[in-house]
GROMACS .gro file of N, CA and C in nm:
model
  372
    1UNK      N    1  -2.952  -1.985   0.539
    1UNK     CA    2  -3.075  -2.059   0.530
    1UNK      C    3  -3.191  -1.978   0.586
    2UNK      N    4  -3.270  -2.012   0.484
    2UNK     CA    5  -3.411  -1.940   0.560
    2UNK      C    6  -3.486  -2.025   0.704
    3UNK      N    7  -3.533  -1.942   0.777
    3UNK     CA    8  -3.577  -2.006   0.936
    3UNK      C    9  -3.679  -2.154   0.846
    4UNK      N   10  -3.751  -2.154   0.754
    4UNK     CA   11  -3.827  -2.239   0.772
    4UNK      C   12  -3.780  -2.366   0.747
    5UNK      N   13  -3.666  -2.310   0.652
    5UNK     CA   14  -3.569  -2.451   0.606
    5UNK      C   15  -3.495  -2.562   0.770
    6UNK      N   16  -3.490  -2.402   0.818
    6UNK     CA   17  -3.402  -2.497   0.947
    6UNK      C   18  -3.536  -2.546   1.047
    7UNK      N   19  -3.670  -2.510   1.033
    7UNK     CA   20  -3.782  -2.584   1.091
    7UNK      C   21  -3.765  -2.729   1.020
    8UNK      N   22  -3.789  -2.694   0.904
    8UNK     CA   23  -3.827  -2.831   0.794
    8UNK      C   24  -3.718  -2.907   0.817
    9UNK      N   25  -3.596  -2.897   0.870
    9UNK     CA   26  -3.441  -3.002   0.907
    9UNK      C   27  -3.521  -3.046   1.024
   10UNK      N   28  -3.548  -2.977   1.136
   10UNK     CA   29  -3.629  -3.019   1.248
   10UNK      C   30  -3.690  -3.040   1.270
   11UNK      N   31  -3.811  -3.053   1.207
   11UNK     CA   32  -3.922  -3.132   1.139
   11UNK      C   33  -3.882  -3.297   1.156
   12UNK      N   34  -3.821  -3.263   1.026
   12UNK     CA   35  -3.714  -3.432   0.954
   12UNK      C   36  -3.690  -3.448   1.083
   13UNK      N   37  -3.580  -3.395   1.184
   13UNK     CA   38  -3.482  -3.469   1.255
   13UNK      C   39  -3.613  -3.556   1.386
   14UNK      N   40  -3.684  -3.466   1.391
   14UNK     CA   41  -3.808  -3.547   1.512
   14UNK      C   42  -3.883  -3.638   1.464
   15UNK      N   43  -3.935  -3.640   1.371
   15UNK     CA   44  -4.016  -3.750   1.312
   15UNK      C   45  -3.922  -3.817   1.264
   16UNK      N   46  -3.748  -3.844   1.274
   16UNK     CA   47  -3.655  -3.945   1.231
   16UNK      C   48  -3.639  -4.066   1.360
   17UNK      N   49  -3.665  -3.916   1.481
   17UNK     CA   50  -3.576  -3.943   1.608
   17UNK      C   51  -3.700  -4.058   1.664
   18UNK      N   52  -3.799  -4.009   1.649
   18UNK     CA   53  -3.888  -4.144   1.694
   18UNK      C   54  -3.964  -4.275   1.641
   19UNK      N   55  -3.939  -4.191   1.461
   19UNK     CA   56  -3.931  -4.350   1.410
   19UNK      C   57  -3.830  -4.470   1.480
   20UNK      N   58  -3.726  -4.401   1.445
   20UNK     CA   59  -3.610  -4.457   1.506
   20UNK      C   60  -3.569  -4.548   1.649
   21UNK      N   61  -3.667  -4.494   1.741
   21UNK     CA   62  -3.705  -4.542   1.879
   21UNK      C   63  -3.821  -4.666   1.882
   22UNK      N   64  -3.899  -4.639   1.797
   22UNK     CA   65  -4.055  -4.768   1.730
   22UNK      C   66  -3.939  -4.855   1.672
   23UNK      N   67  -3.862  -4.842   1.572
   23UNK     CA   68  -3.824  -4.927   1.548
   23UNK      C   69  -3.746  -5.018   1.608
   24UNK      N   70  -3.667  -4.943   1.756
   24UNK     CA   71  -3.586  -5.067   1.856
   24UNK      C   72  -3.694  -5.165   1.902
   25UNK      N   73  -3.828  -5.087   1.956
   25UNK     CA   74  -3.938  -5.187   2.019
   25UNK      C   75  -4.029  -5.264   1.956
   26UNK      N   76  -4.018  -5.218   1.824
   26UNK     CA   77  -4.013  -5.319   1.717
   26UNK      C   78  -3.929  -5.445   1.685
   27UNK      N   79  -3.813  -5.462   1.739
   27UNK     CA   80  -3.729  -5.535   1.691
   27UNK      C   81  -3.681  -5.527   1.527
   28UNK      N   82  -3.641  -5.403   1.508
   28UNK     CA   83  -3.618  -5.365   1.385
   28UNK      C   84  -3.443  -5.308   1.389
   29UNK      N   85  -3.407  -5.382   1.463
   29UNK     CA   86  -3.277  -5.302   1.489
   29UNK      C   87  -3.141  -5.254   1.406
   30UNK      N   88  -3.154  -5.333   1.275
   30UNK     CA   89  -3.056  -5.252   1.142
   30UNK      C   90  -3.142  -5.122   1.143
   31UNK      N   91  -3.306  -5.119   1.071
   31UNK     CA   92  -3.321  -5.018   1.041
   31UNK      C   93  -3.340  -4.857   1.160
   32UNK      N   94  -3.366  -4.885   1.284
   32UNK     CA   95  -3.333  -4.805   1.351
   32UNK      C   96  -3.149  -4.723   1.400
   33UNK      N   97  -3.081  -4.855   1.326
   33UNK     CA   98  -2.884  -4.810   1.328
   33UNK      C   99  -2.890  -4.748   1.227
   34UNK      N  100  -2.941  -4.789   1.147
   34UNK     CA  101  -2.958  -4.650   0.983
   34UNK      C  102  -2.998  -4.476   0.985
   35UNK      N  103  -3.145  -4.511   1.091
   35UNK     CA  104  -3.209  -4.369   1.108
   35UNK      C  105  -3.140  -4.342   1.196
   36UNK      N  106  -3.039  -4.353   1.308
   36UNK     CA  107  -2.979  -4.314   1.418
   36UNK      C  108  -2.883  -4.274   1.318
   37UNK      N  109  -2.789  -4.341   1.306
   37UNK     CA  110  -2.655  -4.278   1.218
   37UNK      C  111  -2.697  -4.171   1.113
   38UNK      N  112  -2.801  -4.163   1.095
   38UNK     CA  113  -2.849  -4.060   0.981
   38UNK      C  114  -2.836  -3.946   1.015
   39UNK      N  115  -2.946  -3.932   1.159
   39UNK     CA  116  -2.951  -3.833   1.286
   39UNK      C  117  -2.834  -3.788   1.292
   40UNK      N  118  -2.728  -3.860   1.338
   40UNK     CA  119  -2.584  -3.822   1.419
   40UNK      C  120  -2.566  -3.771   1.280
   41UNK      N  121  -2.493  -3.839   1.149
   41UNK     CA  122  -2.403  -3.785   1.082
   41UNK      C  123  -2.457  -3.661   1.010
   42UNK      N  124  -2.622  -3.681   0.945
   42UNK     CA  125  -2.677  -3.554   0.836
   42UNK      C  126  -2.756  -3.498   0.930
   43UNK      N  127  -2.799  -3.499   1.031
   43UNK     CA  128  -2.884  -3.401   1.109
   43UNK      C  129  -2.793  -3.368   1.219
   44UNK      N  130  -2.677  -3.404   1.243
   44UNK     CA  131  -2.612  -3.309   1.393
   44UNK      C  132  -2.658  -3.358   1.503
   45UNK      N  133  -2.706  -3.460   1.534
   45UNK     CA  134  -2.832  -3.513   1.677
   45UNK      C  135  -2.707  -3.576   1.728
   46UNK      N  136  -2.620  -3.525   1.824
   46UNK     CA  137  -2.505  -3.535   1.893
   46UNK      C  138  -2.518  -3.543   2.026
   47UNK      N  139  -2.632  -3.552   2.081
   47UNK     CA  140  -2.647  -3.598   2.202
   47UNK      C  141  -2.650  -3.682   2.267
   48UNK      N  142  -2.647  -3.694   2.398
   48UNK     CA  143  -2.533  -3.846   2.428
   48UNK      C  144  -2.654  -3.940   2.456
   49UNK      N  145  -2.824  -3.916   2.488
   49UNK     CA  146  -2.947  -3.992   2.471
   49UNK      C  147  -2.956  -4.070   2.329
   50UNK      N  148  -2.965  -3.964   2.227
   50UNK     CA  149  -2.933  -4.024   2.049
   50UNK      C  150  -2.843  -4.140   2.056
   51UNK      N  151  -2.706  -4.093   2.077
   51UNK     CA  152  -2.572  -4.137   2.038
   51UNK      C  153  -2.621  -4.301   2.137
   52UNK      N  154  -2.641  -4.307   2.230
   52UNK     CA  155  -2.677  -4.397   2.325
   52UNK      C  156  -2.811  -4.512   2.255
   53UNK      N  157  -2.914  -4.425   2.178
   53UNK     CA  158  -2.994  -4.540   2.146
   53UNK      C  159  -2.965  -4.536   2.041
   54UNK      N  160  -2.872  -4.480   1.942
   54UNK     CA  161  -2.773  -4.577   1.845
   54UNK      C  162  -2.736  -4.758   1.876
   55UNK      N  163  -2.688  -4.690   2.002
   55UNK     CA  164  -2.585  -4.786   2.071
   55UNK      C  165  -2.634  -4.891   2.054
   56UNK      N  166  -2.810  -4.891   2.103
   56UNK     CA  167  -2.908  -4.992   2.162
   56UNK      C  168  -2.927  -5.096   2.034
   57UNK      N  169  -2.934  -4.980   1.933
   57UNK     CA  170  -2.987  -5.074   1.773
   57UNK      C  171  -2.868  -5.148   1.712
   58UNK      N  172  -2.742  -5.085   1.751
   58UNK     CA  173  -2.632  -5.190   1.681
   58UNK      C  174  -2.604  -5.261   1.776
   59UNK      N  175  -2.584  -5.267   1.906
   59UNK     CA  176  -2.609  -5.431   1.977
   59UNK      C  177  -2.744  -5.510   1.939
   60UNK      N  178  -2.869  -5.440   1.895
   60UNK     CA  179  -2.988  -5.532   1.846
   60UNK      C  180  -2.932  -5.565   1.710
   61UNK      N  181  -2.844  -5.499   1.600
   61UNK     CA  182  -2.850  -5.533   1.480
   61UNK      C  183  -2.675  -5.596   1.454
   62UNK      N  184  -2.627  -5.635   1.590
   62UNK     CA  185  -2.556  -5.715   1.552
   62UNK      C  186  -2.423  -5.654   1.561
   63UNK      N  187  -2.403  -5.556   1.594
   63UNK     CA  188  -2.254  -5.432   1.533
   63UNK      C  189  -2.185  -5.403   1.691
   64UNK      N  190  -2.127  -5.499   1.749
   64UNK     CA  191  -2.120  -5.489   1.858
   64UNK      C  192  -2.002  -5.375   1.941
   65UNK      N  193  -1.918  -5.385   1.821
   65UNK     CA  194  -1.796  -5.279   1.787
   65UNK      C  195  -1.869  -5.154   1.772
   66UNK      N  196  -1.966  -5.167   1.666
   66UNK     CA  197  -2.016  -4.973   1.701
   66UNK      C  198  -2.061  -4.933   1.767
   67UNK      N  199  -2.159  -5.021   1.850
   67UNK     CA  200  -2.213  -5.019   1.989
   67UNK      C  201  -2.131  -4.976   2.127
   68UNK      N  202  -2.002  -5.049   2.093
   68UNK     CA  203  -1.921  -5.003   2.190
   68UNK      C  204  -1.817  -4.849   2.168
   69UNK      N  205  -1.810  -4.817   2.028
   69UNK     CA  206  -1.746  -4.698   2.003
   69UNK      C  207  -1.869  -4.600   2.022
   70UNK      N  208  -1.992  -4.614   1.987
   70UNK     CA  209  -2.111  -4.529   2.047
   70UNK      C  210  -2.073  -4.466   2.169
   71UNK      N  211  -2.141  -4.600   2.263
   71UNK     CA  212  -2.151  -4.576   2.401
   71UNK      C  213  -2.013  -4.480   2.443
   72UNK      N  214  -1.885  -4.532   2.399
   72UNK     CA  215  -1.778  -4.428   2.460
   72UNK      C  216  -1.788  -4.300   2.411
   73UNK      N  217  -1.827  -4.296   2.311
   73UNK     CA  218  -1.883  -4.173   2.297
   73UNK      C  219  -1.979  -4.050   2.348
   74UNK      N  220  -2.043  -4.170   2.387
   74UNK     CA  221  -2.178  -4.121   2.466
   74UNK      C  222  -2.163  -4.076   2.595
   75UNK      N  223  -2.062  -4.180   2.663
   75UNK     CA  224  -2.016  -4.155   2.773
   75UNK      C  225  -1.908  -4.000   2.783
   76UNK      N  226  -1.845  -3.978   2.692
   76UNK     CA  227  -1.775  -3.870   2.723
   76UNK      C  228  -1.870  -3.733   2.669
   77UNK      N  229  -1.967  -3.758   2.609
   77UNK     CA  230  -2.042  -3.624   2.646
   77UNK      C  231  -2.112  -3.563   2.704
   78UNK      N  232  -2.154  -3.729   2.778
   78UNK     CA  233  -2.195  -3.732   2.953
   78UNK      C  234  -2.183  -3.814   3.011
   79UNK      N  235  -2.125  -3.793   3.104
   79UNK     CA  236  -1.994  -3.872   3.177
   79UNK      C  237  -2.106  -3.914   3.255
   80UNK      N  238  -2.217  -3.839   3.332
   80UNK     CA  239  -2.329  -3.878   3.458
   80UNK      C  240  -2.436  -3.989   3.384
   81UNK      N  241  -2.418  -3.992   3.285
   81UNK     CA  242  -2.528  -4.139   3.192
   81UNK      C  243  -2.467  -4.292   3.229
   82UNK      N  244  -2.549  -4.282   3.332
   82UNK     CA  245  -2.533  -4.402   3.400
   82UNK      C  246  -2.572  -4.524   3.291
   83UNK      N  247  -2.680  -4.547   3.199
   83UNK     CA  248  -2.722  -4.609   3.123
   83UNK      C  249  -2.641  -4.663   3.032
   84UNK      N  250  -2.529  -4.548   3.004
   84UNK     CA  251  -2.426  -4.630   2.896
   84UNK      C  252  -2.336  -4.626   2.939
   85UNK      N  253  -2.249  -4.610   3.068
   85UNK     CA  254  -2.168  -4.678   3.138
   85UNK      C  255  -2.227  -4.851   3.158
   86UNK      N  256  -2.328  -4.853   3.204
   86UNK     CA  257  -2.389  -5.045   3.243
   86UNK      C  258  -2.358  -5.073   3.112
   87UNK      N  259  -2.436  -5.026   2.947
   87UNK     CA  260  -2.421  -5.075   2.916
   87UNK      C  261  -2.277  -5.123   2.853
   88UNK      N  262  -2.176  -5.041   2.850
   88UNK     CA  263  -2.045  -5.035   2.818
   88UNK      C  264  -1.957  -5.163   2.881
   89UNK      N  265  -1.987  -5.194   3.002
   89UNK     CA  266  -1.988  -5.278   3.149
   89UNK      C  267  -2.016  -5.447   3.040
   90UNK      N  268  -2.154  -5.428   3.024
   90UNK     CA  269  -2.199  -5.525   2.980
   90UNK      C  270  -2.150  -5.580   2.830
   91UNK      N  271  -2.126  -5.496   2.739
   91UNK     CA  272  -2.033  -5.506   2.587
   91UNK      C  273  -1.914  -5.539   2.604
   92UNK      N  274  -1.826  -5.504   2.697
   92UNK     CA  275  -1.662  -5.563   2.737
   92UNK      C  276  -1.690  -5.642   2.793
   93UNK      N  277  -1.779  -5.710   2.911
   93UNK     CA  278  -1.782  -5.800   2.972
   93UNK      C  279  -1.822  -5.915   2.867
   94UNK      N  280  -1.920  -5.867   2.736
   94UNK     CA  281  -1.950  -6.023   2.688
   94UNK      C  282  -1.814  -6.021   2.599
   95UNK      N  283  -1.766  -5.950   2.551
   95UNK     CA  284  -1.614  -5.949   2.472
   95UNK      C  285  -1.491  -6.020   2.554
   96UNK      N  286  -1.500  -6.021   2.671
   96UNK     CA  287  -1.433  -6.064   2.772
   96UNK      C  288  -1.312  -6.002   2.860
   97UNK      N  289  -1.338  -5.872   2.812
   97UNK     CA  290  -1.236  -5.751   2.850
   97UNK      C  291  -1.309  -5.695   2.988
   98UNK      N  292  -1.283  -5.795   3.063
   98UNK     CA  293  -1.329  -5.768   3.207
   98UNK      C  294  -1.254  -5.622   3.283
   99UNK      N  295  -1.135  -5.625   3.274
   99UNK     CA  296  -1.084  -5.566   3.323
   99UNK      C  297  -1.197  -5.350   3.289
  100UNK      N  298  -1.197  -5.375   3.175
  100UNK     CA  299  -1.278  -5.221   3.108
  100UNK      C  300  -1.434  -5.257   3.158
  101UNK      N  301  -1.469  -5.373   3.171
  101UNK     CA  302  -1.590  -5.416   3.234
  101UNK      C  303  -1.630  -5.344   3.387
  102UNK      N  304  -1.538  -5.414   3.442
  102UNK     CA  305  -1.485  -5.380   3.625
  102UNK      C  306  -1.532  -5.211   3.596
  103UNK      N  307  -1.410  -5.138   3.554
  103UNK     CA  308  -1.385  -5.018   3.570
  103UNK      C  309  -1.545  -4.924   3.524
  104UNK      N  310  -1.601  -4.984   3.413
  104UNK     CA  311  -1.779  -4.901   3.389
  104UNK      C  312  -1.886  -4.989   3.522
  105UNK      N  313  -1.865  -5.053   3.561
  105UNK     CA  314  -1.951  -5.095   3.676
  105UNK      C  315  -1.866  -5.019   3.819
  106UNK      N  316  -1.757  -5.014   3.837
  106UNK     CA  317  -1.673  -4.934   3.963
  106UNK      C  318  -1.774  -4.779   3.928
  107UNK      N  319  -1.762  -4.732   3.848
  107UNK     CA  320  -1.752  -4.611   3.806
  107UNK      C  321  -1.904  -4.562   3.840
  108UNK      N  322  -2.018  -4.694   3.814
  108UNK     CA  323  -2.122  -4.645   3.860
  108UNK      C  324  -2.182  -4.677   4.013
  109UNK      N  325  -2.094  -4.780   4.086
  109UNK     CA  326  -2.096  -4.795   4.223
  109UNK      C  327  -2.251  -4.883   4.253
  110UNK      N  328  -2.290  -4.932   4.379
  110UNK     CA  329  -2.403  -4.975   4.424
  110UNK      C  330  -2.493  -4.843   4.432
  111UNK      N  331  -2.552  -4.829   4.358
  111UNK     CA  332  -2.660  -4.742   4.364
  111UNK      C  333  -2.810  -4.793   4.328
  112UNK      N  334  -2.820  -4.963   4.310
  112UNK     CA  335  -2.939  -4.989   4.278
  112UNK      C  336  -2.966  -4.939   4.151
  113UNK      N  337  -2.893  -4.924   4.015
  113UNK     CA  338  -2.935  -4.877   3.908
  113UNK      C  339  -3.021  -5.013   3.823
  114UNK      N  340  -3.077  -4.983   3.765
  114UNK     CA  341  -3.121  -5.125   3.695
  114UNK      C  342  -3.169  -5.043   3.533
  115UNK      N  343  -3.120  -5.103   3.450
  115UNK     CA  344  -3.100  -5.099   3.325
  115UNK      C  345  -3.244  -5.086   3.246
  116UNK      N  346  -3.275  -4.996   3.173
  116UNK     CA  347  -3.381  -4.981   3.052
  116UNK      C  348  -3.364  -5.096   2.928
  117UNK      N  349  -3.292  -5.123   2.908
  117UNK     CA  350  -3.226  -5.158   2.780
  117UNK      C  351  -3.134  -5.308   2.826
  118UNK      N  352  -3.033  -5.310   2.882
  118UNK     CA  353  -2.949  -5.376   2.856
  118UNK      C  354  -2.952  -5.518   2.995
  119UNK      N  355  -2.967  -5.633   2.992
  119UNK     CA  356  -2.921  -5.715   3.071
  119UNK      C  357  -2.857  -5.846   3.025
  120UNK      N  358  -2.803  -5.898   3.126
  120UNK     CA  359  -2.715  -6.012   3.063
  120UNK      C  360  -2.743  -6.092   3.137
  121UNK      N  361  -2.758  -6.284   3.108
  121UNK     CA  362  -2.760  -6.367   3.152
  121UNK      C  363  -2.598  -6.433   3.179
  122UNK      N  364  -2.604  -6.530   3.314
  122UNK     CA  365  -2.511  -6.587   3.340
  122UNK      C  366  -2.520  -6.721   3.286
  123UNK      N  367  -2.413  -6.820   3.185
  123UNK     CA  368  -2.438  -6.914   3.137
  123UNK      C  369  -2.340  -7.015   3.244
  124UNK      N  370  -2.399  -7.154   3.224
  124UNK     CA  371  -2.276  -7.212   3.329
  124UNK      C  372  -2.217  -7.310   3.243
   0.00000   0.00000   0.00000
């Protein structure tokens, strides 16, 4: 490939990567799981920030299973992303798989972290 071709992919992939981000704070959250998966699968955007606000748009668009195969994903290509450990914490916990719940909240300890993205209400 010629260099400009691989500009013009990177071009595409940045002006994908932040449509993609307008559209979570949009409340647009299918079409931001579309441009994310696009990223990951035809542009290579394999990073565990990407892979992570994937995560964010298929818990907004409903895909709670890919959300959670995301995040483990995300998590093993960085294990120190505290952000998708909580949220990982918080996806087994509403599934009710406490036990994998426990273990992503152990894992990030009392450190006062507080979440960008993800919180959960207690119902009684």
């Amino acid at each position: 490939r010629r260099s400009s071709d691989l500009e013009e992919r990177s071009d595409i992939a940045s002006i994908m990567q932040t449509l993609a981000y307008l559209e979570i704070y949009a409340n647009q959250f299918e079409e931001a799981f579309v441009l994310y998966n696009k990223l990951i699968d035809d542009f290579n955007q394999k990073d565990s920030n990407t892979i992570f606000l994937a995560s964010v748009a298929a818990v907004g668009a409903g895909h709670p299973e890919n959300a959670i195969a995301l995040l483990e994903l995300s998590k093993l290509i960085d294990p120190t992303n505290v952000e998708s450990r909580y949220a990982l914490g918080v996806l087994y916990q509403e599934i009710g798989n406490l036990e994998a719940a426990g273990s992503q909240y152990r894992n990030i300890g009392n450190i006062g972290f507080i979440s960008e993205y993800f919180s959960f209400d207690i119902l009684k």
